[in-house]
Amino acid sequence: MKHLVCGWIGVICLLLLSVACSRKEADYTIAVSQCSEDDWRAQMNKEILREALFYPGVNVEVYQAHDDNTHQIKDIESLIERKVDLLIVAPNEAEAITPVIEKAYDAGIPVILVDRKINSKKYTAYVGADNYEIGRKAGEYIADRLGGKGRVIEITGLRGSTPAVERHRGMMEALKAVPGVQVVASAEAGWFRQKAGEVMDTLLDAHPQVNLVFAQNDRMAIGAYEKARQKNRAGQIAFVGVDAVAGGVESVAEGKLDATFIYPTGGDKVIQVAMAILRGEPYQRENILSTALVNRANARVMQMQMKHILTLDQKIELLNHQLDDYFLRYSAQTMFLYACVVILILAGFLFFFLVRAFWVKNRMNTELSTQKQQLEQQRDQLIALSRQLEEATHAKLAFFTSVSHDFRTPLTLIADPINQLLEEKHLGERERNMLEIVRKNVAVLLRLITQILDFQKYEHGKLALRLSEFNALECIKDWTEAFHTLAFRKHIQFEVKAEGDVAQYVMVADAEKIERITYNLLSNAFKFTPEKGEIKVVLSRIEKDGQPCLCMEVSDTGIGMSEEHIHHVFERFYQIDAQHTGSGLGLALVEAFVQLHKGTVRVESEKGKGTCFRVVLPMKQEGEVKEVIEKNESLKNLQEGAVLDAGQETLHQWVENVEVDGTADKEVVLVIDDNQDVRDYVKMLLQDKYTVIEAVNGQEGIRQAMKYVPDVVVCDVMMPVMDGIECCKRLKSELQTSHIPVLMLTAYAMDEQRIQGYDSGADSYLTKPFNAKLLLARIRNLIDNRKRLKSFTEDATAVSGKQSLGEVDKGFVEKLKALIEEKMSNSDLSVEDLGAELGLGRVQLYRKTKSLTGYAPNELLRIARLKKAASLLASSEKTVAEITYEVGFSSPSYFTRCYKDYFGESPSEFLKRRDGKN
């Protein structure tokens, strides 16, 4: 409701404003194009504008060409495009302006020529004096003034204008009748006073005897007079002008000019003719204004009349302004009246809503007060939690730093003895492999500890650069050599390339830190790039802020990152997900080392398409150079164990899993772990007693388990692609693998994770680092427990005991039992036939049946047939041969031999014993 009232108020206010402020649009638009700007034309413009006031709805626009043909043509062209209602033109030059006037006339726009004409009859009307008549009267006056004898100089206006041509012609016609008056010179001054003075200067020098100067307007006449006075000849010459505007009449009264001729402006007449045309009223096409002589006899009277007219003009303008003020005042008062009425109407509505709003406000204030208290409490809690989190973060880093210091000593004491043991020649291959694993992982621990300590130093501003001179391209190729093995094993296309010559990559920087930048970025790329992916390191030399820089781009086609992860990727302890383990310091340290070098690091990534890190470092750091690193002198302190953290192999060549024989005596153990060293270590522990197959992640583990049906699965919890929890769920839900015991390995000891693992079907847990004997004992115990569930002849409930079967396995056993009962009479029934009915392969059926019952499928079939035969022998009168074929044996002799091997007596001996009892 409140919004509705506000909307109505806005609408009413807009209507009031539009009524009060809008003025009636012009009925007609009249454009005036003046060729020049002088007092005479200024007077004409005033008369036009003043006369237009008597015609409401008329809008007059005045344009000045400033004696420029091009300017005037352009103005008229724009007015034609605007389609003005009527055009008033004073052409600058007839020949130049005629085409555009004709264009306007042909476009249907009425054209009124004032003062000057064009070389065409295409105009609507003409208003102005008869210039020929003015020239003729001027000639008659000159003849009379000179008494029929004398020398005359003529100063004309613009020769291309019709007034100049016609005035000259009229004067010459009048002087033909007076041979004694000679026009000794005629010069153009373009209607300008200054130019007339320049022309007069030249003419006076050329004609020492001059009696009269006739200028075609007063301005040129005054300019000629002033120049003659400078040469002390003004008293010898009479000056005659044309126009009789204020300056000309005053000059006659003062004696500067001998005479002038009135050239009426006719501005009022122009508007009168224009309105007659626009209204469709009768009008005269040629409107000739009258003229008269002004000399000393009537100059004073003319001057007084002109002043009186000027005074009347000023009063008219004043009245016009007052009318405008009265109109504005009237409009404002009208708007104020309407506004008062509306305000009174709205006041009632507003009062009602104010009262209502008062009560609503009180209620809401009470609610807001309660919410404010709650928000303040929540804010205080958030502030406290933020402080606690910040303190915890600092405490965690401080703790890691402190512990790292403590770790370095025992790790050093471990590393050196291991190196010495590896130098012993009498070590066996098994022992040497184990020591190599230990040495590599000690190196990884030392590297992680160094990262923590370096980051702590950086946090406190104590991490400094150790500068050396080296070739970045050669060193980076050397540093990345260790990653080619992993790239080959994972079928990843890995290359390092550079733009330009090798020599241009010589730089002064901290080589150790740049190596660690390279290693951390590549380690990250290999961690998130699947098999058959692509990783590139591209080097280039660029200019940034006026100095040469090394640009290194490390790109991959891995899983990529979302926008959320990109914003946090350089934060310390930040990990993208739980499936990819790490310290969370690698990329944070990259950013720290780059900032130490006054460089920049950026990351671009798209989910599912890959990631690109771009590092830009200045080629030369300021400071003392400690050493020069030659080719192949790359730092070795980080090379040890570098490939381990990225998931690479360490000592052993990759060996494809051999085919597992379904009838082999050794139990089969499947080891699923993304760490090759862990798989190698577990394999060394188990390979003497078990056949060991391997998988690098949960997805691969499921494929191996479905193919080989192992007796036990040893599975890590944290893995890429598919983690151990999901892998266990999948194994326990598949018919082929549901019976297989699963032993989970984890680096975490949290009860929540154990509960999650057991919920997914895990049979046992072992925490890293684990004891080798404990691992062997757990595996042996799981296999033995499964063997105890091997009684096939018992009911499903009898089979269940302390080691009960799962629902999937119970269903499998019952289905297998029913299938054998149904098909046993078929002597051609094979293990493959049973597997096809159950949806399992030969090896899968063999290993699952063996695990659940302790017997191979063919043994189960034979035992079932023998027990069925024994039941028939005891309860029927059928012969041995009949029973043989009924239970599916191919011959009585083979049946007899099998029966005796299983029951300890032949069928015939059983029948004799049965009959003897009877």
PDB file of N, CA and C in Angstrom, residues 578-582 669-679 682 694-699 701-702 712-729 731 742-749 753 757 760 762 764-770 775:
ATOM      1  N   ALA A 578      40.976 -33.837  -0.285  1.00  0.00           N
ATOM      2  CA  ALA A 578      41.593 -34.819   0.615  1.00  0.00           C
ATOM      3  C   ALA A 578      42.246 -35.962  -0.130  1.00  0.00           C
ATOM      4  N   GLN A 579      41.936 -36.125  -1.429  1.00  0.00           N
ATOM      5  CA  GLN A 579      42.496 -37.251  -2.171  1.00  0.00           C
ATOM      6  C   GLN A 579      43.938 -37.015  -2.574  1.00  0.00           C
ATOM      7  N   HIS A 580      44.379 -35.752  -2.620  1.00  0.00           N
ATOM      8  CA  HIS A 580      45.751 -35.435  -3.025  1.00  0.00           C
ATOM      9  C   HIS A 580      46.488 -34.912  -1.801  1.00  0.00           C
ATOM     10  N   THR A 581      47.323 -35.742  -1.250  1.00  0.00           N
ATOM     11  CA  THR A 581      48.019 -35.388  -0.013  1.00  0.00           C
ATOM     12  C   THR A 581      49.153 -34.427  -0.294  1.00  0.00           C
ATOM     13  N   GLY A 582      49.626 -33.791   0.744  1.00  0.00           N
ATOM     14  CA  GLY A 582      50.732 -32.842   0.637  1.00  0.00           C
ATOM     15  C   GLY A 582      50.779 -31.979   1.868  1.00  0.00           C
ATOM     16  N   VAL A 669      47.603 -61.637  -2.976  1.00  0.00           N
ATOM     17  CA  VAL A 669      47.360 -60.392  -2.242  1.00  0.00           C
ATOM     18  C   VAL A 669      47.435 -59.227  -3.233  1.00  0.00           C
ATOM     19  N   LEU A 670      46.389 -58.412  -3.242  1.00  0.00           N
ATOM     20  CA  LEU A 670      46.370 -57.207  -4.086  1.00  0.00           C
ATOM     21  C   LEU A 670      46.725 -55.997  -3.217  1.00  0.00           C
ATOM     22  N   VAL A 671      47.795 -55.272  -3.603  1.00  0.00           N
ATOM     23  CA  VAL A 671      48.235 -54.086  -2.870  1.00  0.00           C
ATOM     24  C   VAL A 671      47.837 -52.851  -3.689  1.00  0.00           C
ATOM     25  N   ILE A 672      46.995 -51.984  -3.095  1.00  0.00           N
ATOM     26  CA  ILE A 672      46.545 -50.765  -3.779  1.00  0.00           C
ATOM     27  C   ILE A 672      47.088 -49.561  -3.015  1.00  0.00           C
ATOM     28  N   ASP A 673      48.016 -48.817  -3.640  1.00  0.00           N
ATOM     29  CA  ASP A 673      48.609 -47.633  -2.996  1.00  0.00           C
ATOM     30  C   ASP A 673      49.203 -46.763  -4.091  1.00  0.00           C
ATOM     31  N   ASP A 674      49.037 -45.433  -3.978  1.00  0.00           N
ATOM     32  CA  ASP A 674      49.567 -44.535  -4.999  1.00  0.00           C
ATOM     33  C   ASP A 674      51.049 -44.281  -4.835  1.00  0.00           C
ATOM     34  N   ASN A 675      51.655 -44.722  -3.738  1.00  0.00           N
ATOM     35  CA  ASN A 675      53.083 -44.533  -3.481  1.00  0.00           C
ATOM     36  C   ASN A 675      53.829 -45.792  -3.882  1.00  0.00           C
ATOM     37  N   GLN A 676      54.712 -45.655  -4.889  1.00  0.00           N
ATOM     38  CA  GLN A 676      55.432 -46.820  -5.401  1.00  0.00           C
ATOM     39  C   GLN A 676      56.316 -47.445  -4.347  1.00  0.00           C
ATOM     40  N   ASP A 677      56.957 -46.640  -3.485  1.00  0.00           N
ATOM     41  CA  ASP A 677      57.839 -47.193  -2.454  1.00  0.00           C
ATOM     42  C   ASP A 677      57.058 -48.028  -1.455  1.00  0.00           C
ATOM     43  N   VAL A 678      55.834 -47.574  -1.108  1.00  0.00           N
ATOM     44  CA  VAL A 678      55.009 -48.360  -0.193  1.00  0.00           C
ATOM     45  C   VAL A 678      54.655 -49.701  -0.829  1.00  0.00           C
ATOM     46  N   ARG A 679      54.299 -49.675  -2.122  1.00  0.00           N
ATOM     47  CA  ARG A 679      53.977 -50.931  -2.801  1.00  0.00           C
ATOM     48  C   ARG A 679      55.194 -51.846  -2.866  1.00  0.00           C
ATOM     49  N   VAL A 682      55.786 -53.356   0.721  1.00  0.00           N
ATOM     50  CA  VAL A 682      54.823 -54.403   1.059  1.00  0.00           C
ATOM     51  C   VAL A 682      55.067 -55.643   0.211  1.00  0.00           C
ATOM     52  N   GLU A 694      49.689 -55.498  -7.965  1.00  0.00           N
ATOM     53  CA  GLU A 694      49.684 -54.101  -7.524  1.00  0.00           C
ATOM     54  C   GLU A 694      48.688 -53.261  -8.335  1.00  0.00           C
ATOM     55  N   ALA A 695      48.268 -52.132  -7.712  1.00  0.00           N
ATOM     56  CA  ALA A 695      47.445 -51.119  -8.386  1.00  0.00           C
ATOM     57  C   ALA A 695      47.793 -49.766  -7.796  1.00  0.00           C
ATOM     58  N   VAL A 696      47.732 -48.703  -8.648  1.00  0.00           N
ATOM     59  CA  VAL A 696      48.201 -47.384  -8.219  1.00  0.00           C
ATOM     60  C   VAL A 696      47.078 -46.521  -7.643  1.00  0.00           C
ATOM     61  N   ASN A 697      45.808 -46.934  -7.812  1.00  0.00           N
ATOM     62  CA  ASN A 697      44.697 -46.187  -7.232  1.00  0.00           C
ATOM     63  C   ASN A 697      43.487 -47.099  -7.120  1.00  0.00           C
ATOM     64  N   GLY A 698      42.403 -46.586  -6.522  1.00  0.00           N
ATOM     65  CA  GLY A 698      41.236 -47.408  -6.285  1.00  0.00           C
ATOM     66  C   GLY A 698      40.588 -47.916  -7.548  1.00  0.00           C
ATOM     67  N   GLN A 699      40.553 -47.087  -8.581  1.00  0.00           N
ATOM     68  CA  GLN A 699      39.929 -47.502  -9.833  1.00  0.00           C
ATOM     69  C   GLN A 699      40.678 -48.658 -10.474  1.00  0.00           C
ATOM     70  N   GLY A 701      42.623 -50.647  -8.820  1.00  0.00           N
ATOM     71  CA  GLY A 701      42.499 -51.770  -7.890  1.00  0.00           C
ATOM     72  C   GLY A 701      41.247 -52.592  -8.132  1.00  0.00           C
ATOM     73  N   ILE A 702      40.133 -51.934  -8.431  1.00  0.00           N
ATOM     74  CA  ILE A 702      38.892 -52.659  -8.703  1.00  0.00           C
ATOM     75  C   ILE A 702      39.037 -53.525  -9.951  1.00  0.00           C
ATOM     76  N   VAL A 712      43.229 -61.488  -0.446  1.00  0.00           N
ATOM     77  CA  VAL A 712      43.214 -60.343   0.461  1.00  0.00           C
ATOM     78  C   VAL A 712      43.537 -59.092  -0.354  1.00  0.00           C
ATOM     79  N   VAL A 713      42.903 -57.958   0.021  1.00  0.00           N
ATOM     80  CA  VAL A 713      43.228 -56.664  -0.572  1.00  0.00           C
ATOM     81  C   VAL A 713      43.804 -55.769   0.517  1.00  0.00           C
ATOM     82  N   VAL A 714      45.015 -55.243   0.280  1.00  0.00           N
ATOM     83  CA  VAL A 714      45.631 -54.254   1.172  1.00  0.00           C
ATOM     84  C   VAL A 714      45.504 -52.905   0.453  1.00  0.00           C
ATOM     85  N   CYS A 715      44.762 -51.984   1.057  1.00  0.00           N
ATOM     86  CA  CYS A 715      44.393 -50.756   0.339  1.00  0.00           C
ATOM     87  C   CYS A 715      44.681 -49.522   1.189  1.00  0.00           C
ATOM     88  N   ASP A 716      45.351 -48.516   0.574  1.00  0.00           N
ATOM     89  CA  ASP A 716      45.574 -47.229   1.240  1.00  0.00           C
ATOM     90  C   ASP A 716      44.264 -46.423   1.228  1.00  0.00           C
ATOM     91  N   VAL A 717      44.083 -45.547   2.223  1.00  0.00           N
ATOM     92  CA  VAL A 717      42.869 -44.743   2.303  1.00  0.00           C
ATOM     93  C   VAL A 717      42.945 -43.529   1.382  1.00  0.00           C
ATOM     94  N   MET A 718      44.050 -42.776   1.444  1.00  0.00           N
ATOM     95  CA  MET A 718      44.171 -41.524   0.690  1.00  0.00           C
ATOM     96  C   MET A 718      44.856 -41.786  -0.636  1.00  0.00           C
ATOM     97  N   MET A 719      44.090 -41.688  -1.747  1.00  0.00           N
ATOM     98  CA  MET A 719      44.635 -41.919  -3.085  1.00  0.00           C
ATOM     99  C   MET A 719      43.922 -41.014  -4.079  1.00  0.00           C
ATOM    100  N   PRO A 720      44.598 -40.654  -5.174  1.00  0.00           N
ATOM    101  CA  PRO A 720      43.919 -39.895  -6.234  1.00  0.00           C
ATOM    102  C   PRO A 720      42.994 -40.798  -7.036  1.00  0.00           C
ATOM    103  N   VAL A 721      42.190 -40.175  -7.910  1.00  0.00           N
ATOM    104  CA  VAL A 721      41.240 -40.843  -8.808  1.00  0.00           C
ATOM    105  C   VAL A 721      40.099 -41.479  -8.025  1.00  0.00           C
ATOM    106  N   MET A 722      40.416 -42.471  -7.153  1.00  0.00           N
ATOM    107  CA  MET A 722      39.406 -43.078  -6.282  1.00  0.00           C
ATOM    108  C   MET A 722      40.079 -43.446  -4.975  1.00  0.00           C
ATOM    109  N   ASP A 723      39.549 -42.954  -3.853  1.00  0.00           N
ATOM    110  CA  ASP A 723      40.192 -43.224  -2.567  1.00  0.00           C
ATOM    111  C   ASP A 723      39.842 -44.615  -2.070  1.00  0.00           C
ATOM    112  N   GLY A 724      40.466 -45.003  -0.952  1.00  0.00           N
ATOM    113  CA  GLY A 724      40.302 -46.351  -0.429  1.00  0.00           C
ATOM    114  C   GLY A 724      38.904 -46.642   0.074  1.00  0.00           C
ATOM    115  N   ILE A 725      38.222 -45.640   0.648  1.00  0.00           N
ATOM    116  CA  ILE A 725      36.870 -45.851   1.163  1.00  0.00           C
ATOM    117  C   ILE A 725      35.925 -46.235   0.033  1.00  0.00           C
ATOM    118  N   GLU A 726      35.962 -45.459  -1.053  1.00  0.00           N
ATOM    119  CA  GLU A 726      35.105 -45.745  -2.198  1.00  0.00           C
ATOM    120  C   GLU A 726      35.467 -47.070  -2.845  1.00  0.00           C
ATOM    121  N   CYS A 727      36.758 -47.367  -2.909  1.00  0.00           N
ATOM    122  CA  CYS A 727      37.218 -48.632  -3.489  1.00  0.00           C
ATOM    123  C   CYS A 727      36.670 -49.817  -2.695  1.00  0.00           C
ATOM    124  N   CYS A 728      36.719 -49.715  -1.365  1.00  0.00           N
ATOM    125  CA  CYS A 728      36.224 -50.797  -0.506  1.00  0.00           C
ATOM    126  C   CYS A 728      34.721 -51.003  -0.700  1.00  0.00           C
ATOM    127  N   LYS A 729      33.974 -49.893  -0.786  1.00  0.00           N
ATOM    128  CA  LYS A 729      32.529 -50.001  -1.024  1.00  0.00           C
ATOM    129  C   LYS A 729      32.250 -50.743  -2.324  1.00  0.00           C
ATOM    130  N   LEU A 731      34.218 -52.857  -3.953  1.00  0.00           N
ATOM    131  CA  LEU A 731      34.628 -54.257  -3.861  1.00  0.00           C
ATOM    132  C   LEU A 731      33.581 -55.085  -3.131  1.00  0.00           C
ATOM    133  N   VAL A 742      39.333 -57.005   3.193  1.00  0.00           N
ATOM    134  CA  VAL A 742      40.022 -55.761   2.845  1.00  0.00           C
ATOM    135  C   VAL A 742      40.712 -55.215   4.086  1.00  0.00           C
ATOM    136  N   LEU A 743      42.024 -55.031   3.975  1.00  0.00           N
ATOM    137  CA  LEU A 743      42.822 -54.441   5.049  1.00  0.00           C
ATOM    138  C   LEU A 743      43.174 -53.022   4.631  1.00  0.00           C
ATOM    139  N   MET A 744      42.729 -52.010   5.416  1.00  0.00           N
ATOM    140  CA  MET A 744      42.947 -50.607   5.078  1.00  0.00           C
ATOM    141  C   MET A 744      44.206 -50.085   5.761  1.00  0.00           C
ATOM    142  N   LEU A 745      45.033 -49.339   4.973  1.00  0.00           N
ATOM    143  CA  LEU A 745      46.212 -48.652   5.509  1.00  0.00           C
ATOM    144  C   LEU A 745      45.927 -47.165   5.564  1.00  0.00           C
ATOM    145  N   THR A 746      46.246 -46.523   6.657  1.00  0.00           N
ATOM    146  CA  THR A 746      45.979 -45.097   6.782  1.00  0.00           C
ATOM    147  C   THR A 746      47.065 -44.410   7.593  1.00  0.00           C
ATOM    148  N   ALA A 747      47.327 -43.131   7.247  1.00  0.00           N
ATOM    149  CA  ALA A 747      48.282 -42.331   8.020  1.00  0.00           C
ATOM    150  C   ALA A 747      47.584 -41.589   9.140  1.00  0.00           C
ATOM    151  N   TYR A 748      46.231 -41.646   9.181  1.00  0.00           N
ATOM    152  CA  TYR A 748      45.460 -40.958  10.211  1.00  0.00           C
ATOM    153  C   TYR A 748      44.921 -41.973  11.211  1.00  0.00           C
ATOM    154  N   ALA A 749      44.868 -41.554  12.459  1.00  0.00           N
ATOM    155  CA  ALA A 749      44.399 -42.447  13.517  1.00  0.00           C
ATOM    156  C   ALA A 749      43.050 -41.993  14.068  1.00  0.00           C
ATOM    157  N   GLN A 753      37.417 -41.692  10.804  1.00  0.00           N
ATOM    158  CA  GLN A 753      37.807 -42.317   9.548  1.00  0.00           C
ATOM    159  C   GLN A 753      37.726 -43.839   9.644  1.00  0.00           C
ATOM    160  N   GLY A 757      35.461 -46.317   7.336  1.00  0.00           N
ATOM    161  CA  GLY A 757      36.023 -47.473   6.652  1.00  0.00           C
ATOM    162  C   GLY A 757      35.274 -48.751   6.967  1.00  0.00           C
ATOM    163  N   SER A 760      32.046 -48.978   5.198  1.00  0.00           N
ATOM    164  CA  SER A 760      32.169 -49.320   3.778  1.00  0.00           C
ATOM    165  C   SER A 760      32.473 -50.796   3.558  1.00  0.00           C
ATOM    166  N   ALA A 762      35.225 -52.554   5.299  1.00  0.00           N
ATOM    167  CA  ALA A 762      36.597 -52.944   5.593  1.00  0.00           C
ATOM    168  C   ALA A 762      36.614 -53.990   6.702  1.00  0.00           C
ATOM    169  N   SER A 764      39.644 -54.851   8.343  1.00  0.00           N
ATOM    170  CA  SER A 764      40.655 -54.538   9.351  1.00  0.00           C
ATOM    171  C   SER A 764      41.343 -53.234   8.966  1.00  0.00           C
ATOM    172  N   TYR A 765      41.996 -52.616   9.981  1.00  0.00           N
ATOM    173  CA  TYR A 765      42.725 -51.363   9.794  1.00  0.00           C
ATOM    174  C   TYR A 765      44.146 -51.528  10.293  1.00  0.00           C
ATOM    175  N   LEU A 766      45.066 -50.841   9.615  1.00  0.00           N
ATOM    176  CA  LEU A 766      46.451 -50.800  10.069  1.00  0.00           C
ATOM    177  C   LEU A 766      46.957 -49.378   9.872  1.00  0.00           C
ATOM    178  N   THR A 767      47.519 -48.768  10.949  1.00  0.00           N
ATOM    179  CA  THR A 767      47.941 -47.371  10.909  1.00  0.00           C
ATOM    180  C   THR A 767      49.402 -47.270  10.488  1.00  0.00           C
ATOM    181  N   LYS A 768      49.688 -46.337   9.580  1.00  0.00           N
ATOM    182  CA  LYS A 768      51.076 -46.059   9.171  1.00  0.00           C
ATOM    183  C   LYS A 768      51.753 -45.208  10.239  1.00  0.00           C
ATOM    184  N   PRO A 769      53.039 -45.411  10.500  1.00  0.00           N
ATOM    185  CA  PRO A 769      53.884 -46.506   9.994  1.00  0.00           C
ATOM    186  C   PRO A 769      53.531 -47.814  10.692  1.00  0.00           C
ATOM    187  N   PHE A 770      53.510 -48.916   9.945  1.00  0.00           N
ATOM    188  CA  PHE A 770      53.075 -50.202  10.484  1.00  0.00           C
ATOM    189  C   PHE A 770      54.268 -51.120  10.702  1.00  0.00           C
ATOM    190  N   LEU A 775      51.643 -56.614   9.978  1.00  0.00           N
ATOM    191  CA  LEU A 775      51.006 -56.684   8.664  1.00  0.00           C
ATOM    192  C   LEU A 775      50.859 -58.136   8.220  1.00  0.00           C
TER     193      LEU A 775
END
